[in-house]
């Protein structure tokens, strides 16, 4: 019995590689999103801590205008960093959706090729079984003809 050989195996390999690359890009994007979320959280905590610190100083006595100005500038910088990080996060989430779609497409393309391979392999096995059945039927017919010939020779020789 001959072995099945899929002629388009290289396509399955190529599509599997594309799927792995898409998965890697998606993983990087998810890591980037987690980093941005952590940065946003840290910035928000820093802003809250800064506000609390300024309130504590105000409770203990008057705050010097220079110190208040520094706090305000730093607060404004944190707010600006927070907005930039949120914009990047929104952009990253849009890219995440695109990368998820690309991964789904790559998976579907690979699965399609694997299904084609499976169907061709099944058809090949069916054809091989049909050929084997024909050989067995021919052998059975030859054996039957030989028995009949032997029986005929025995009957005519008696």
Short mmCIF file of C-alpha atoms in Angstrom, two decimals:
data_model
loop_
_atom_site.label_atom_id
_atom_site.label_comp_id
_atom_site.label_asym_id
_atom_site.label_seq_id
_atom_site.Cartn_x
_atom_site.Cartn_y
_atom_site.Cartn_z
CA UNK A 1 0.00 0.00 0.00
CA UNK A 2 1.46 3.34 -1.02
CA UNK A 3 1.87 6.09 1.56
CA UNK A 4 -0.22 9.24 1.32
CA UNK A 5 1.74 12.35 0.40
CA UNK A 6 0.07 15.77 0.58
CA UNK A 7 1.53 17.99 -2.13
CA UNK A 8 0.61 21.22 -0.37
CA UNK A 9 2.25 20.45 2.98
CA UNK A 10 4.43 23.53 2.59
CA UNK A 11 1.26 25.66 2.63
CA UNK A 12 0.21 24.19 5.95
CA UNK A 13 3.68 24.91 7.32
CA UNK A 14 3.56 28.46 5.96
CA UNK A 15 0.12 29.10 7.39
CA UNK A 16 1.11 27.60 10.75
CA UNK A 17 4.12 29.94 10.81
CA UNK A 18 1.86 32.93 9.99
CA UNK A 19 -0.47 31.87 12.79
CA UNK A 20 2.44 31.68 15.24
CA UNK A 21 3.67 35.13 14.15
CA UNK A 22 0.17 36.57 14.59
CA UNK A 23 -0.05 34.99 18.04
CA UNK A 24 3.33 36.48 18.97
CA UNK A 25 2.24 39.94 17.80
CA UNK A 26 -0.97 39.58 19.79
CA UNK A 27 0.98 38.55 22.90
CA UNK A 28 3.25 41.58 22.53
CA UNK A 29 0.24 43.85 22.11
CA UNK A 30 -1.38 42.39 25.24
CA UNK A 31 1.86 42.92 27.19
CA UNK A 32 2.02 46.50 25.93
CA UNK A 33 -1.58 47.09 27.02
CA UNK A 34 -0.83 45.65 30.48
CA UNK A 35 2.20 47.96 30.75
CA UNK A 36 0.14 50.98 29.73
CA UNK A 37 -2.57 50.08 32.22
CA UNK A 38 0.06 49.71 34.95
CA UNK A 39 1.59 53.06 33.98
CA UNK A 40 -1.84 54.74 34.08
CA UNK A 41 -2.58 53.19 37.45
CA UNK A 42 0.79 54.30 38.82
CA UNK A 43 0.28 57.82 37.47
CA UNK A 44 -3.17 58.04 39.03
CA UNK A 45 -1.78 56.82 42.37
CA UNK A 46 1.02 59.34 42.10
CA UNK A 47 -1.48 62.15 41.43
CA UNK A 48 -3.60 61.08 44.41
CA UNK A 49 -0.52 60.83 46.64
CA UNK A 50 0.64 64.26 45.48
CA UNK A 51 -2.77 65.80 46.21
CA UNK A 52 -2.82 64.14 49.61
CA UNK A 53 0.68 65.35 50.35
CA UNK A 54 -0.24 68.91 49.38
CA UNK A 55 -3.34 68.73 51.61
CA UNK A 56 -1.21 67.52 54.52
CA UNK A 57 1.20 70.42 54.04
CA UNK A 58 -1.70 72.86 53.84
CA UNK A 59 -3.10 71.49 57.13
CA UNK A 60 0.23 71.89 58.89
CA UNK A 61 0.62 75.50 57.84
CA UNK A 62 0.66 77.83 54.90
CA UNK A 63 2.25 76.48 51.72
CA UNK A 64 4.92 78.63 50.12
CA UNK A 65 3.93 79.89 46.66
CA UNK A 66 7.07 78.38 45.09
CA UNK A 67 6.28 74.96 46.58
CA UNK A 68 2.65 75.24 45.49
CA UNK A 69 3.83 76.16 41.98
CA UNK A 70 6.11 73.10 41.88
CA UNK A 71 3.28 70.85 43.00
CA UNK A 72 0.97 72.37 40.38
CA UNK A 73 3.52 71.96 37.60
CA UNK A 74 4.19 68.37 38.58
CA UNK A 75 0.47 67.71 38.82
CA UNK A 76 0.00 69.17 35.32
CA UNK A 77 2.84 67.01 33.98
CA UNK A 78 1.30 63.90 35.55
CA UNK A 79 -2.07 64.80 34.02
CA UNK A 80 -0.46 65.28 30.61
CA UNK A 81 1.37 61.93 30.94
CA UNK A 82 -1.88 60.31 31.99
CA UNK A 83 -3.71 61.64 28.91
CA UNK A 84 -0.93 60.47 26.59
CA UNK A 85 -0.94 57.03 28.18
CA UNK A 86 -4.72 56.82 27.84
CA UNK A 87 -4.49 57.81 24.17
CA UNK A 88 -1.84 55.15 23.62
CA UNK A 89 -4.02 52.65 25.45
CA UNK A 90 -6.99 53.44 23.23
CA UNK A 91 -4.81 53.11 20.14
CA UNK A 92 -3.33 49.86 21.42
CA UNK A 93 -6.78 48.44 22.05
CA UNK A 94 -7.81 49.25 18.47
CA UNK A 95 -4.64 47.54 17.24
CA UNK A 96 -5.42 44.63 19.55
CA UNK A 97 -8.74 44.11 17.80
CA UNK A 98 -6.98 44.11 14.42
CA UNK A 99 -4.37 41.64 15.63
CA UNK A 100 -7.04 39.37 17.09
CA UNK A 101 -8.82 39.41 13.74
CA UNK A 102 -5.54 38.62 11.96
CA UNK A 103 -4.94 35.69 14.31
CA UNK A 104 -8.46 34.35 13.76
CA UNK A 105 -7.93 34.61 10.00
CA UNK A 106 -4.57 32.82 10.22
CA UNK A 107 -6.11 30.03 12.31
CA UNK A 108 -8.98 29.62 9.85
CA UNK A 109 -6.62 29.51 6.87
CA UNK A 110 -4.47 26.84 8.53
CA UNK A 111 -7.51 24.79 9.50
CA UNK A 112 -8.86 24.99 5.95
CA UNK A 113 -5.61 23.58 4.59
CA UNK A 114 -5.59 20.85 7.22
CA UNK A 115 -9.17 19.93 6.31
CA UNK A 116 -8.21 19.76 2.65
CA UNK A 117 -5.31 17.50 3.60
CA UNK A 118 -7.59 15.30 5.72
CA UNK A 119 -10.14 15.01 2.90
CA UNK A 120 -7.44 14.13 0.39
CA UNK A 121 -5.97 11.57 2.80
CA UNK A 122 -9.41 10.06 3.32
CA UNK A 123 -10.01 9.93 -0.43
CA UNK A 124 -6.58 8.33 -0.90
CA UNK A 125 -7.33 5.69 1.75
CA UNK A 126 -10.71 5.03 0.14
CA UNK A 127 -9.07 4.60 -3.27
CA UNK A 128 -6.44 2.29 -1.80
CA UNK A 129 -9.14 0.20 -0.11
CA UNK A 130 -11.07 0.05 -3.39
CA UNK A 131 -7.93 -1.13 -5.22
CA UNK A 132 -7.25 -3.69 -2.51
CA UNK A 133 -10.84 -4.91 -2.73
CA UNK A 134 -10.50 -5.28 -6.52
CA UNK A 135 -7.29 -7.29 -6.08
CA UNK A 136 -8.99 -9.54 -3.52
CA UNK A 137 -11.98 -10.04 -5.80
CA UNK A 138 -9.68 -10.90 -8.72
CA UNK A 139 -7.78 -13.37 -6.54
CA UNK A 140 -11.05 -14.90 -5.40
CA UNK A 141 -12.21 -15.21 -9.01
CA UNK A 142 -8.90 -16.84 -10.00
CA UNK A 143 -9.08 -19.29 -7.09
CA UNK A 144 -12.67 -20.14 -7.96
CA UNK A 145 -11.78 -20.63 -11.64
CA UNK A 146 -8.82 -22.84 -10.66
CA UNK A 147 -11.01 -24.98 -8.38
CA UNK A 148 -13.59 -25.34 -11.11
CA UNK A 149 -10.85 -26.32 -13.56
CA UNK A 150 -9.42 -28.85 -11.08
CA UNK A 151 -12.87 -30.25 -10.39
CA UNK A 152 -13.55 -30.45 -14.13
CA UNK A 153 -10.18 -32.17 -14.75
CA UNK A 154 -10.88 -34.60 -11.88
CA UNK A 155 -14.36 -35.30 -13.22
CA UNK A 156 -13.13 -35.87 -16.76
CA UNK A 157 -10.15 -37.95 -15.58
CA UNK A 158 -12.29 -40.41 -13.64
#
